[in-house]
C-alpha positions as a printed Julia matrix, in Angstrom:
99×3 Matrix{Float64}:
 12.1     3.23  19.62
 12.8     1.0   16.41
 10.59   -2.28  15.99
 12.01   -2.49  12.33
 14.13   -5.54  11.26
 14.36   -8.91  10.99
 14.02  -10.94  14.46
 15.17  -14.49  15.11
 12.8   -16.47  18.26
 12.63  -19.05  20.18
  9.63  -20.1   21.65
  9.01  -22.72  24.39
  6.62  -25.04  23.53
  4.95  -28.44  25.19
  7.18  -30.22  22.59
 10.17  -28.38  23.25
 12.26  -25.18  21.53
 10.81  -24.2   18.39
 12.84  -21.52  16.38
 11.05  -18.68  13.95
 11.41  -15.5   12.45
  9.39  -12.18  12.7
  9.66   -9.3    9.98
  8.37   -6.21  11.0
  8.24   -3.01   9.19
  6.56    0.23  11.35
  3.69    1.77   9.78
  2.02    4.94  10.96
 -0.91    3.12  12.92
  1.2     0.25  13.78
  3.27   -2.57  12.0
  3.0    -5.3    8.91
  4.75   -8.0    8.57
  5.36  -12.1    9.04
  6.54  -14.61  10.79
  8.21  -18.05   9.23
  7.48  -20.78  11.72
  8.17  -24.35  10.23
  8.4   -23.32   6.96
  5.4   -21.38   6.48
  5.21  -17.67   6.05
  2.57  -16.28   8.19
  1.49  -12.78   7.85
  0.96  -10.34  10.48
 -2.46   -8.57  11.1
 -3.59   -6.12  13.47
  0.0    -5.57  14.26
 -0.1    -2.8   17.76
  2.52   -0.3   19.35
  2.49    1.17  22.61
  5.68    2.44  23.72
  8.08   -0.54  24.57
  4.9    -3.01  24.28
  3.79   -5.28  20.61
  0.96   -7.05  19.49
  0.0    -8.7   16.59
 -1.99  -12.14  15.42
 -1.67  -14.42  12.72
 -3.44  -16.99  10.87
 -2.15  -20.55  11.46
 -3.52  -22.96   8.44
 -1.29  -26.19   9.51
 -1.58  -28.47  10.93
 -4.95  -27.44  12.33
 -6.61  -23.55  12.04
 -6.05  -21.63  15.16
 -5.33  -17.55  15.22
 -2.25  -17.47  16.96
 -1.85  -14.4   19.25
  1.21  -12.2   20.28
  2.13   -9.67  22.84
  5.87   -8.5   23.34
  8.2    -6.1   24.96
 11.37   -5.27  23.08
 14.0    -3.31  25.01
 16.78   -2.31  22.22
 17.87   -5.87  19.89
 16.01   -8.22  22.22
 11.82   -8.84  22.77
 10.59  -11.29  25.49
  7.04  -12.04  25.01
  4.02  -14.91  24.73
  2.23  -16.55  21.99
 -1.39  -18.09  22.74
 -2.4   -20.13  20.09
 -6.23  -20.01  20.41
 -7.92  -21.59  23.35
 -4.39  -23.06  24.71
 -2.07  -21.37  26.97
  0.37  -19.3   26.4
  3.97  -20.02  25.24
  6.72  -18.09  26.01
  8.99  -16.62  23.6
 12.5   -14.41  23.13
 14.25  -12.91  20.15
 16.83  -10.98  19.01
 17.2    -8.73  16.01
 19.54   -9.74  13.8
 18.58   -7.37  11.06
């Protein structure tokens, strides 16, 4: 299965839709990449694969610090997943590849 491309989410958030954008690029223990969420490019560490199943963190700097925390499932162009921005809940999220 293919993780590589350019993917366009959505995530549901306490103060409503907010839309990003996830690069990933497969490596041979995993994946790099970023995510652009309000304008700032975040990059992707200790990016995961197993089978259908993603994980990955970044480093949020604005407005407060906070390691935000990913786990997806991508079935062909689409992912459904969560993001858990530190100690808060998680948020749920979808995307679609659109390169």
């Amino acid at each position: 299965m293919s993780i590589d491309g350019r993917w366009e989410l959505v995530l549901s958030s306490p103060i409503g839709e907010q839309k990003g954008e996830l690069t990933i690029k497969s490596t041979d223990s995993g994946f790099t990449g970023s995510m652009i969420q309000d304008g700032m490019t975040l990059e992707i560490t200790d990016g995961r694969v197993d089978g259908d199943k993603l994980a990955w963190s970044v480093a949020v700097t604005s407005p407060t610090k906070l390691t935000l925390k990913s786990t997806a499932t991508v079935s062909g162009d689409t992912m459904t997943g969560k993001a858990k921005p530190g100690i808060m809940p998680g948020m749920p999220f979808t995307g679609t590849r659109v390169g």
